[in-house]
């Protein structure tokens, strides 16, 4: 079996049915081989940032590693932002990057470069294949490593001449990668600490959703009678948004997290990568003296940024079930806590809903009203792919997504991810409506992804929140009271003039579009996503920084 044949056969055996890429000369052996491999669809993107974003969305929705093909040093560099997002969001990707022909690498040919060096900081592992007989085993290792907790992207640099060799290579068998087992000790002590707490709290990290352990966390929280917060800028649904115990998302600042946790005497932190602050505030996220039980699949997370009383490493679902079992009959106050916490949360949600609906009106819309209109219009079973920065925070406050996988975000923060991720999400799960909520600045970073949406007739709605500015930067400057806030002038933060013409942008890529003239029209346009048979861009004009002060 030739190396290129081995690559395709291993891909099939690992469950790959689509390869995401943008080809160049170093990928010609792969592209030629795919002519005789109709079972492996090549999904074309116009730029590597969109390619990796599509693979990211696809891997999350399909719950298995996605295969990506990138072209030489320039292609790897363009794809780095997607790799950084995948690394932070722990998305399993296997990236095969074409290297220049080895027979003249010593001459420093055009397109060549240190692919491994470029990718090293943005991947779990980056290696170059030097011998044809090493390719099969290194590719097997890449798939296993990408999926093993903590999951993430793995890159292999493969010289193009290596794929064309006539050398016969051996195909190694696939070794199943099992999930971590439940911890053998510590569960009873951890449960005793939680049972004895008077004011317990739970922080649900994205590891819960990735592990498919949402139901188990719900049962534990109910057994304990504890409010549940999502980790800062959570990437998915790790606890049902409509549950009475759900308290919302922790803000990504140490001071804000600390202010919440100070009201409690014990915390259960599950599947959470530290607290990942965004804006700096002095002091730690965890108050002194807080008794913490931390549960994670990755042993390196236990006590990483704060001291814990009990750290449990193992399969999240199994560990949570074990804790719940230990708590049986030991928390008689749980029912009363649930009633009290649920009533407080219901009042807060009603106030948020009332404020948002009161702001409904014609375009340009109030950002809170626009966010509410999207949430109100979502079809049943819809997946929200969110990359909207300021409006995204308002959307989180009104979304009530309960189904795991129905909300997708990237904590990586590399802009331009949302359009491609929505395309990949829809390709992996075409029976669910997909609604991407995008800031206009974010969308411009990944606009090429609309072409792939049109080419593959992806039935997704792309809602562009158009305020013509980088509002989050202006808001941050205002909070600091600097010269920009004092003079009302902001350098390099306005996208008009000239104004971005989103209807023309959609037409350029062959995508239908509409402009929502009011919050009601936006709600109705989003509701229509369930009937789409191809992509639709919905422009939602919203008020900007000065009007929204």
Coordinates of C-alpha atoms in Angstrom, one line a residue:
X1 CA 0.0 0.0 0.0
X2 CA 1.4 3.4 -1.0
X3 CA 1.6 6.2 1.6
X4 CA -1.2 8.2 0.0
X5 CA -3.4 5.1 0.0
X6 CA -2.6 4.5 3.6
X7 CA -3.5 8.1 4.5
X8 CA -7.0 7.7 3.0
X9 CA -7.5 4.2 4.4
X10 CA -6.6 5.3 8.0
X11 CA -8.9 8.3 7.6
X12 CA -11.8 6.0 6.6
X13 CA -11.0 3.7 9.6
X14 CA -11.1 6.7 11.9
X15 CA -14.6 7.6 10.8
X16 CA -13.7 10.4 8.4
X17 CA -16.1 11.1 5.6
X18 CA -15.1 14.7 4.9
X19 CA -11.7 16.4 4.5
X20 CA -11.7 20.2 4.9
X21 CA -9.1 22.1 3.0
X22 CA -7.8 24.6 0.4
X23 CA -5.4 22.9 -1.9
X24 CA -2.0 23.9 -3.3
X25 CA 0.8 22.2 -5.2
X26 CA 1.9 20.1 -2.2
X27 CA -1.6 18.7 -1.9
X28 CA -1.8 17.5 -5.5
X29 CA -1.1 13.8 -4.6
X30 CA -4.0 13.9 -2.2
X31 CA -6.3 15.7 -4.6
X32 CA -5.5 13.2 -7.3
X33 CA -6.1 10.2 -5.0
X34 CA -9.5 11.6 -4.0
X35 CA -10.7 11.3 -7.6
X36 CA -10.9 7.5 -6.9
X37 CA -12.3 7.9 -3.3
X38 CA -15.9 9.0 -3.7
X39 CA -16.6 8.1 -0.1
X40 CA -14.4 10.9 1.1
X41 CA -15.9 14.3 0.3
X42 CA -13.4 17.2 0.0
X43 CA -15.0 20.4 1.5
X44 CA -13.4 23.4 -0.1
X45 CA -12.9 26.7 1.7
X46 CA -11.5 29.8 0.1
X47 CA -9.1 30.6 2.9
X48 CA -7.5 28.5 5.6
X49 CA -9.0 30.4 8.5
X50 CA -12.5 29.4 7.2
X51 CA -11.3 25.9 6.5
X52 CA -10.2 25.2 10.1
X53 CA -13.3 26.9 11.5
X54 CA -15.5 24.6 9.4
X55 CA -13.6 21.6 10.7
X56 CA -14.0 22.9 14.3
X57 CA -17.7 23.2 14.0
X58 CA -17.9 19.8 12.3
X59 CA -15.8 18.1 15.0
X60 CA -17.9 19.4 17.8
X61 CA -21.3 18.5 16.2
X62 CA -20.1 15.0 15.0
X63 CA -18.2 14.4 18.3
X64 CA -15.2 13.0 16.6
X65 CA -11.9 14.4 15.2
X66 CA -12.1 16.2 11.9
X67 CA -9.5 16.0 9.2
X68 CA -8.0 19.1 7.8
X69 CA -5.6 19.6 4.8
X70 CA -3.5 22.8 4.7
X71 CA -0.9 24.0 2.2
X72 CA 2.7 24.7 3.1
X73 CA 3.9 27.4 5.5
X74 CA 1.5 30.1 4.3
X75 CA -1.5 27.9 4.7
X76 CA -0.5 26.8 8.2
X77 CA 0.0 30.5 9.1
X78 CA -3.4 31.4 7.8
X79 CA -4.9 28.5 9.8
X80 CA -3.2 29.3 13.0
X81 CA -6.1 31.3 14.4
X82 CA -8.4 28.4 13.9
X83 CA -5.9 26.1 15.6
X84 CA -5.6 28.5 18.6
X85 CA -9.4 28.5 18.9
X86 CA -9.5 24.7 18.7
X87 CA -6.7 24.4 21.3
X88 CA -8.5 26.7 23.8
X89 CA -11.9 25.1 23.1
X90 CA -10.4 21.6 23.1
X91 CA -11.7 20.6 19.7
X92 CA -10.1 17.4 18.3
X93 CA -8.6 18.1 14.8
X94 CA -6.0 16.3 12.8
X95 CA -4.2 18.6 10.4
X96 CA -2.1 17.3 7.6
X97 CA 0.0 20.1 6.2
X98 CA 1.7 19.7 2.8
X99 CA 5.5 20.4 3.0
X100 CA 7.6 21.2 -0.1
X101 CA 9.4 18.4 -1.9
X102 CA 12.3 17.1 0.3
X103 CA 14.6 16.7 -2.7
X104 CA 15.2 20.4 -2.9
X105 CA 14.4 21.6 0.7
X106 CA 18.1 22.3 1.2
X107 CA 17.7 25.1 -1.4
X108 CA 15.1 26.9 0.6
X109 CA 12.5 26.7 -2.2
X110 CA 9.4 28.9 -2.4
X111 CA 6.5 28.0 -0.2
X112 CA 8.7 26.0 2.2
X113 CA 9.1 26.8 5.9
X114 CA 9.2 25.5 9.4
X115 CA 5.6 24.1 9.6
X116 CA 6.3 22.4 12.9
X117 CA 7.7 25.6 14.4
X118 CA 4.8 27.7 13.2
X119 CA 2.2 25.3 14.6
X120 CA 3.9 24.3 17.8
X121 CA 2.3 26.9 20.1
X122 CA -1.2 26.5 18.6
X123 CA -1.5 22.7 18.8
X124 CA -1.2 19.8 21.2
X125 CA 1.6 18.4 19.1
X126 CA 3.2 19.2 15.8
X127 CA 5.6 16.8 14.0
X128 CA 7.1 16.3 10.5
X129 CA 7.0 12.9 8.8
X130 CA 10.4 12.1 7.4
X131 CA 9.9 8.6 6.1
X132 CA 7.1 7.0 4.2
X133 CA 6.9 4.0 6.4
X134 CA 6.4 6.3 9.4
X135 CA 3.3 8.0 8.0
X136 CA 0.7 5.4 9.0
X137 CA 1.7 5.1 12.6
X138 CA 2.2 8.8 13.1
X139 CA -1.3 9.4 11.6
X140 CA -2.8 6.9 14.0
X141 CA -1.1 8.6 16.9
X142 CA -2.4 12.0 15.7
X143 CA -6.0 10.8 15.8
X144 CA -5.6 9.2 19.2
X145 CA -3.8 12.3 20.7
X146 CA -6.4 14.7 19.2
X147 CA -9.2 12.9 20.9
X148 CA -7.5 12.1 24.3
X149 CA -8.5 14.6 27.1
X150 CA -7.7 17.4 26.9
X151 CA -8.6 17.2 23.3
X152 CA -7.1 19.5 20.7
X153 CA -5.5 20.0 17.3
X154 CA -2.6 17.8 16.2
X155 CA -0.5 18.7 13.1
X156 CA 1.6 16.5 10.8
X157 CA 3.8 18.1 8.2
X158 CA 4.0 15.8 5.2
X159 CA 6.4 16.4 2.3
X160 CA 4.6 16.1 -1.1
X161 CA 7.1 13.7 -2.5
X162 CA 6.6 11.3 0.4
X163 CA 3.0 10.8 -0.5
X164 CA 4.0 10.0 -4.1
X165 CA 6.6 7.3 -3.2
X166 CA 6.0 3.8 -4.5
X167 CA 7.2 2.4 -1.1
X168 CA 5.0 -0.2 0.3
X169 CA 3.9 0.7 3.8
X170 CA 2.1 -1.2 6.5
X171 CA -1.3 -0.1 7.8
X172 CA -1.4 -0.4 11.6
X173 CA -4.7 -1.4 13.3
X174 CA -6.7 1.1 15.2
X175 CA -6.4 1.0 18.9
X176 CA -9.6 2.2 20.7
X177 CA -9.1 5.1 23.0
X178 CA -11.2 4.6 26.1
X179 CA -12.5 7.4 28.3
X180 CA -10.8 7.9 31.7
X181 CA -12.3 5.7 34.4
X182 CA -14.0 6.9 37.6
X183 CA -11.7 7.8 40.5
X184 CA -11.1 5.0 42.9
X185 CA -10.8 7.1 46.0
X186 CA -11.8 10.5 47.3
X187 CA -15.5 10.4 46.3
X188 CA -16.8 9.8 49.8
X189 CA -14.8 12.6 51.4
X190 CA -15.7 15.0 48.6
X191 CA -19.4 14.2 49.1
X192 CA -19.1 14.7 52.8
X193 CA -17.7 18.1 52.3
X194 CA -20.5 19.1 49.9
X195 CA -23.2 17.6 52.1
X196 CA -22.0 19.6 55.1
X197 CA -22.1 22.9 53.2
X198 CA -24.8 25.4 54.1
X199 CA -24.3 27.5 50.9
X200 CA -22.9 25.3 48.2
X201 CA -22.5 26.4 44.6
X202 CA -21.6 24.6 41.3
X203 CA -19.5 25.9 38.4
X204 CA -20.1 24.0 35.2
X205 CA -17.2 24.0 32.8
X206 CA -17.2 23.1 29.1
X207 CA -15.7 19.7 30.0
X208 CA -19.2 18.8 31.1
X209 CA -20.7 19.3 27.7
X210 CA -17.8 17.7 25.9
X211 CA -18.1 14.6 28.1
X212 CA -21.8 14.3 27.6
X213 CA -22.3 14.7 31.4
X214 CA -25.0 17.4 31.5
X215 CA -27.7 15.1 32.8
X216 CA -25.4 13.8 35.6
X217 CA -24.6 17.3 36.7
X218 CA -28.3 18.2 36.8
X219 CA -29.0 15.3 39.1
X220 CA -26.1 16.2 41.4
X221 CA -27.1 19.9 41.6
X222 CA -30.7 18.9 42.5
X223 CA -29.5 16.4 45.1
X224 CA -27.4 19.2 46.6
X225 CA -29.8 22.1 46.0
X226 CA -27.1 24.4 44.7
X227 CA -27.1 27.2 42.2
X228 CA -25.2 26.4 39.0
X229 CA -23.1 29.0 37.1
X230 CA -21.5 28.4 33.7
X231 CA -17.8 29.1 33.5
X232 CA -16.8 32.5 32.0
X233 CA -17.6 32.6 28.2
X234 CA -18.7 29.0 28.1
X235 CA -18.4 27.3 24.7
X236 CA -21.5 25.2 25.0
X237 CA -24.5 24.0 27.1
X238 CA -23.1 22.5 30.2
X239 CA -26.2 23.0 32.3
X240 CA -29.8 23.6 31.0
X241 CA -30.5 27.3 30.6
X242 CA -34.1 26.9 31.6
X243 CA -33.5 24.9 34.8
X244 CA -34.5 26.7 38.1
X245 CA -31.0 26.3 39.5
X246 CA -29.3 27.9 36.5
X247 CA -27.8 31.2 37.6
X248 CA -26.2 32.3 34.3
X249 CA -22.5 32.8 33.3
X250 CA -19.7 34.0 35.5
X251 CA -18.2 37.2 34.1
X252 CA -14.6 36.8 32.8
X253 CA -13.0 38.9 35.5
X254 CA -11.4 37.6 38.7
X255 CA -13.1 40.3 40.8
X256 CA -16.5 39.4 39.4
X257 CA -16.0 35.6 39.9
X258 CA -14.8 36.3 43.5
X259 CA -17.8 38.4 44.3
X260 CA -20.1 35.5 43.3
X261 CA -18.1 32.8 45.2
X262 CA -17.8 34.9 48.4
X263 CA -21.5 34.2 49.1
X264 CA -20.8 30.5 49.4
X265 CA -19.0 28.2 51.7
X266 CA -18.3 25.3 49.3
X267 CA -18.0 25.0 45.6
X268 CA -18.1 22.1 43.2
X269 CA -16.1 23.0 40.0
X270 CA -16.5 20.5 37.2
X271 CA -14.7 20.3 33.9
X272 CA -13.5 23.9 34.1
X273 CA -10.2 25.2 32.7
X274 CA -9.3 27.6 35.6
X275 CA -11.6 30.6 35.2
X276 CA -9.9 32.2 32.2
X277 CA -10.3 35.9 32.9
X278 CA -10.4 38.4 30.1
X279 CA -10.0 41.9 31.5
X280 CA -7.5 42.2 34.4
X281 CA -8.7 42.9 37.9
X282 CA -6.4 42.5 41.0
X283 CA -6.7 39.5 43.2
X284 CA -7.6 35.9 42.7
X285 CA -10.9 34.5 41.4
X286 CA -11.3 32.3 44.4
X287 CA -11.8 33.9 47.9
X288 CA -9.7 32.7 50.7
X289 CA -11.2 29.8 52.7
X290 CA -13.6 28.6 50.1
X291 CA -13.8 24.8 50.3
X292 CA -13.5 23.4 46.7
X293 CA -14.2 20.0 45.2
X294 CA -12.8 19.9 41.7
X295 CA -13.6 17.2 39.1
X296 CA -11.9 16.9 35.8
X297 CA -10.8 14.4 33.1
X298 CA -7.4 16.1 33.0
X299 CA -5.3 15.7 36.1
X300 CA -3.3 18.8 35.2
X301 CA -6.4 20.9 35.9
X302 CA -6.7 19.9 39.5
X303 CA -5.5 22.7 41.8
X304 CA -4.0 24.5 38.7
X305 CA -4.9 28.0 39.7
X306 CA -6.4 27.6 43.2
X307 CA -6.2 25.3 46.2
X308 CA -8.7 22.5 46.4
X309 CA -9.8 20.3 49.3
X310 CA -10.6 17.3 47.1
X311 CA -9.6 16.8 43.5
X312 CA -11.2 13.9 41.5
X313 CA -9.7 12.9 38.2
X314 CA -11.7 10.6 35.9
X315 CA -14.7 10.2 33.6
X316 CA -16.9 13.1 34.5
X317 CA -20.3 11.3 34.1
X318 CA -19.2 8.4 36.2
X319 CA -17.6 10.6 38.9
X320 CA -20.7 12.8 39.1
X321 CA -22.9 9.7 39.4
X322 CA -20.7 8.5 42.2
X323 CA -21.0 11.8 44.1
X324 CA -24.7 11.9 43.6
X325 CA -25.0 8.4 45.0
X326 CA -23.0 9.4 48.1
X327 CA -25.2 12.4 48.7
X328 CA -28.5 10.4 48.8
X329 CA -30.5 11.3 51.9
X330 CA -27.7 13.5 53.3
X331 CA -29.0 17.0 52.2
X332 CA -32.5 17.4 53.6
X333 CA -32.3 21.2 52.9
X334 CA -32.0 20.6 49.1
X335 CA -35.8 20.9 48.3
X336 CA -36.1 24.2 50.1
X337 CA -32.9 25.5 48.5
X338 CA -34.2 24.6 45.0
X339 CA -37.5 26.4 45.7
X340 CA -35.8 29.5 47.0
X341 CA -33.1 29.7 44.4
X342 CA -35.6 29.0 41.6
X343 CA -37.9 31.8 42.7
X344 CA -35.1 34.3 42.7
X345 CA -33.9 33.2 39.3
X346 CA -37.4 33.4 37.9
X347 CA -37.8 37.0 39.1
X348 CA -34.4 38.0 37.6
X349 CA -35.3 36.3 34.3
X350 CA -38.7 38.1 34.2
X351 CA -37.0 41.4 34.7
X352 CA -34.5 40.7 31.9
X353 CA -37.3 39.6 29.5
X354 CA -39.4 42.7 30.4
X355 CA -36.5 45.1 29.7
X356 CA -35.6 43.5 26.4
X357 CA -39.2 43.4 25.1
X358 CA -39.8 47.0 26.2
X359 CA -36.9 48.0 23.9
X360 CA -38.4 46.5 20.8
X361 CA -38.7 48.9 17.9
X362 CA -37.6 49.8 14.4
X363 CA -34.0 49.6 13.1
X364 CA -31.4 50.5 14.2
X365 CA -32.5 48.2 17.1
X366 CA -31.5 48.3 20.7
X367 CA -28.9 45.5 21.1
X368 CA -30.7 43.9 24.0
X369 CA -33.9 43.8 21.9
X370 CA -32.1 42.3 18.9
X371 CA -30.6 39.6 21.1
X372 CA -34.0 38.8 22.6
X373 CA -35.6 38.8 19.1
X374 CA -33.1 36.1 18.0
X375 CA -33.7 34.0 21.1
X376 CA -37.5 34.4 20.7
X377 CA -37.4 33.4 17.1
X378 CA -35.2 30.3 17.4
X379 CA -36.9 27.2 15.8
X380 CA -37.2 24.1 18.0
X381 CA -34.0 22.1 18.2
X382 CA -31.9 25.0 16.7
X383 CA -28.2 25.3 17.2
X384 CA -26.9 28.8 18.0
X385 CA -23.3 29.5 16.8
X386 CA -22.4 32.7 18.5
X387 CA -19.5 35.1 17.7
X388 CA -21.0 38.5 18.5
X389 CA -18.9 39.9 21.4
X390 CA -21.1 42.7 23.0
X391 CA -24.4 41.4 21.6
X392 CA -23.3 37.9 22.5
X393 CA -23.3 38.8 26.2
X394 CA -26.9 40.1 25.9
X395 CA -27.9 37.0 24.0
X396 CA -26.5 34.7 26.8
X397 CA -28.8 36.5 29.2
X398 CA -32.0 35.6 27.3
X399 CA -31.1 32.3 25.8
X400 CA -32.8 29.3 27.4
X401 CA -31.0 26.5 25.5
X402 CA -31.5 23.2 27.4
X403 CA -30.3 20.6 24.8
X404 CA -26.6 19.8 24.8
X405 CA -24.9 21.0 21.6
X406 CA -27.5 23.7 21.0
X407 CA -25.1 26.6 21.7
X408 CA -21.6 26.8 20.2
X409 CA -19.0 29.5 21.0
X410 CA -15.2 29.6 21.0
X411 CA -13.4 30.7 24.1
X412 CA -10.3 31.0 22.0
X413 CA -11.3 34.5 20.9
X414 CA -9.7 34.3 17.4
X415 CA -12.2 36.3 15.3
X416 CA -13.6 35.0 12.0
X417 CA -14.6 31.6 13.4
X418 CA -18.4 31.9 13.5
X419 CA -19.3 31.6 9.8
X420 CA -17.1 28.6 9.2
X421 CA -18.1 27.0 12.4
X422 CA -21.8 27.3 11.5
X423 CA -21.1 25.7 8.1
X424 CA -19.3 22.8 9.7
X425 CA -22.0 22.4 12.3
X426 CA -24.7 22.2 9.7
X427 CA -22.8 19.7 7.6
X428 CA -22.4 17.4 10.6
X429 CA -26.0 17.7 11.8
X430 CA -28.1 18.8 8.8
X431 CA -31.4 17.9 10.5
X432 CA -31.1 20.8 13.0
X433 CA -31.6 24.4 12.1
X434 CA -28.4 26.4 12.5
X435 CA -28.5 30.1 13.4
X436 CA -25.1 32.0 13.5
X437 CA -25.2 35.2 15.5
X438 CA -22.3 37.4 14.4
X439 CA -20.9 40.8 15.1
X440 CA -20.2 42.8 12.0
X441 CA -16.5 43.1 12.9
X442 CA -16.2 39.3 13.6
X443 CA -18.0 38.4 10.4
X444 CA -15.5 40.4 8.3
X445 CA -12.6 38.3 9.6
X446 CA -14.2 35.1 8.1
X447 CA -16.4 36.4 5.3
X448 CA -15.0 33.8 2.8
X449 CA -16.9 31.1 4.7
X450 CA -20.1 32.3 3.1
X451 CA -18.9 31.0 -0.3
X452 CA -18.6 27.5 1.2
X453 CA -22.1 27.9 2.7
X454 CA -23.4 28.6 -0.8
X455 CA -21.4 25.9 -2.5
X456 CA -22.7 23.2 -0.2
X457 CA -26.2 24.6 0.1
X458 CA -25.9 24.8 3.9
X459 CA -29.3 25.6 5.4
X460 CA -28.0 28.1 8.0
X461 CA -29.1 31.6 8.9
X462 CA -26.2 34.1 9.4
X463 CA -27.5 37.0 11.6
X464 CA -25.0 39.9 11.3
X465 CA -25.5 42.4 14.1
X466 CA -24.4 45.6 12.3
X467 CA -23.4 48.6 14.5
X468 CA -20.6 49.7 12.3
X469 CA -18.0 49.7 15.0
X470 CA -15.8 47.8 17.4
X471 CA -18.1 48.6 20.3
X472 CA -16.4 46.3 22.9
X473 CA -13.3 48.4 22.6
X474 CA -15.1 51.7 23.1
X475 CA -16.9 50.3 26.1
X476 CA -13.7 49.1 27.6
X477 CA -12.1 52.5 27.1
X478 CA -15.1 54.2 28.7
X479 CA -14.8 52.1 31.8
X480 CA -11.2 53.2 32.2
X481 CA -12.0 56.9 31.7
X482 CA -9.1 57.6 29.4
X483 CA -8.7 60.3 26.8
X484 CA -11.0 58.6 24.3
X485 CA -13.9 58.6 26.7
X486 CA -13.2 62.2 27.7
X487 CA -13.1 63.5 24.2
X488 CA -15.6 61.1 22.6
X489 CA -13.1 60.1 19.9
X490 CA -12.0 56.6 19.3
X491 CA -9.1 55.8 17.0
X492 CA -9.4 52.8 14.6
X493 CA -12.7 51.5 16.0
X494 CA -15.3 52.6 13.4
X495 CA -16.3 50.6 10.3
X496 CA -18.0 53.6 8.7
X497 CA -17.6 55.5 6.5
X498 CA -17.9 53.8 4.2
X499 CA -20.6 51.6 5.7
X500 CA -20.4 47.9 5.1
X501 CA -23.0 46.8 2.5
X502 CA -24.0 43.4 3.8
X503 CA -26.5 42.8 1.1
X504 CA -23.8 43.2 -1.5
X505 CA -21.5 41.0 0.4
X506 CA -24.1 38.2 0.5
X507 CA -24.6 38.5 -3.3
X508 CA -20.9 38.3 -3.9
X509 CA -20.8 34.8 -2.5
X510 CA -24.2 33.7 -3.9
X511 CA -26.1 33.9 -0.6
X512 CA -29.6 35.2 -0.2
X513 CA -30.1 38.1 2.2
X514 CA -32.7 40.2 4.0
X515 CA -32.5 43.3 6.2
X516 CA -34.5 43.2 9.4
X517 CA -36.3 46.6 9.7
X518 CA -37.4 46.0 13.3
X519 CA -37.0 43.6 16.2
X520 CA -40.3 41.9 15.2
X521 CA -39.0 41.4 11.7
X522 CA -35.7 40.0 13.1
X523 CA -37.6 37.5 15.2
X524 CA -39.7 36.3 12.3
X525 CA -36.7 36.0 10.0
X526 CA -34.9 33.8 12.5
X527 CA -38.0 31.7 13.0
X528 CA -37.9 31.0 9.2
X529 CA -34.6 29.2 9.6
X530 CA -36.4 26.0 10.0
X531 CA -37.6 26.2 6.3
X532 CA -34.2 27.0 4.7
X533 CA -32.8 24.9 2.0
X534 CA -29.7 27.0 1.6
X535 CA -27.9 29.8 3.4
X536 CA -29.5 33.2 4.3
X537 CA -27.8 36.3 5.6
X538 CA -30.0 38.4 7.9
X539 CA -28.7 41.9 8.5
X540 CA -29.7 43.3 11.9
X541 CA -28.9 47.0 12.2
X542 CA -28.4 47.9 15.8
X543 CA -27.6 51.1 17.7
X544 CA -24.0 51.9 18.3
X545 CA -21.9 53.1 21.1
X546 CA -23.1 56.6 21.6
X547 CA -26.8 55.8 21.2
X548 CA -26.4 52.8 23.6
X549 CA -24.6 54.6 26.4

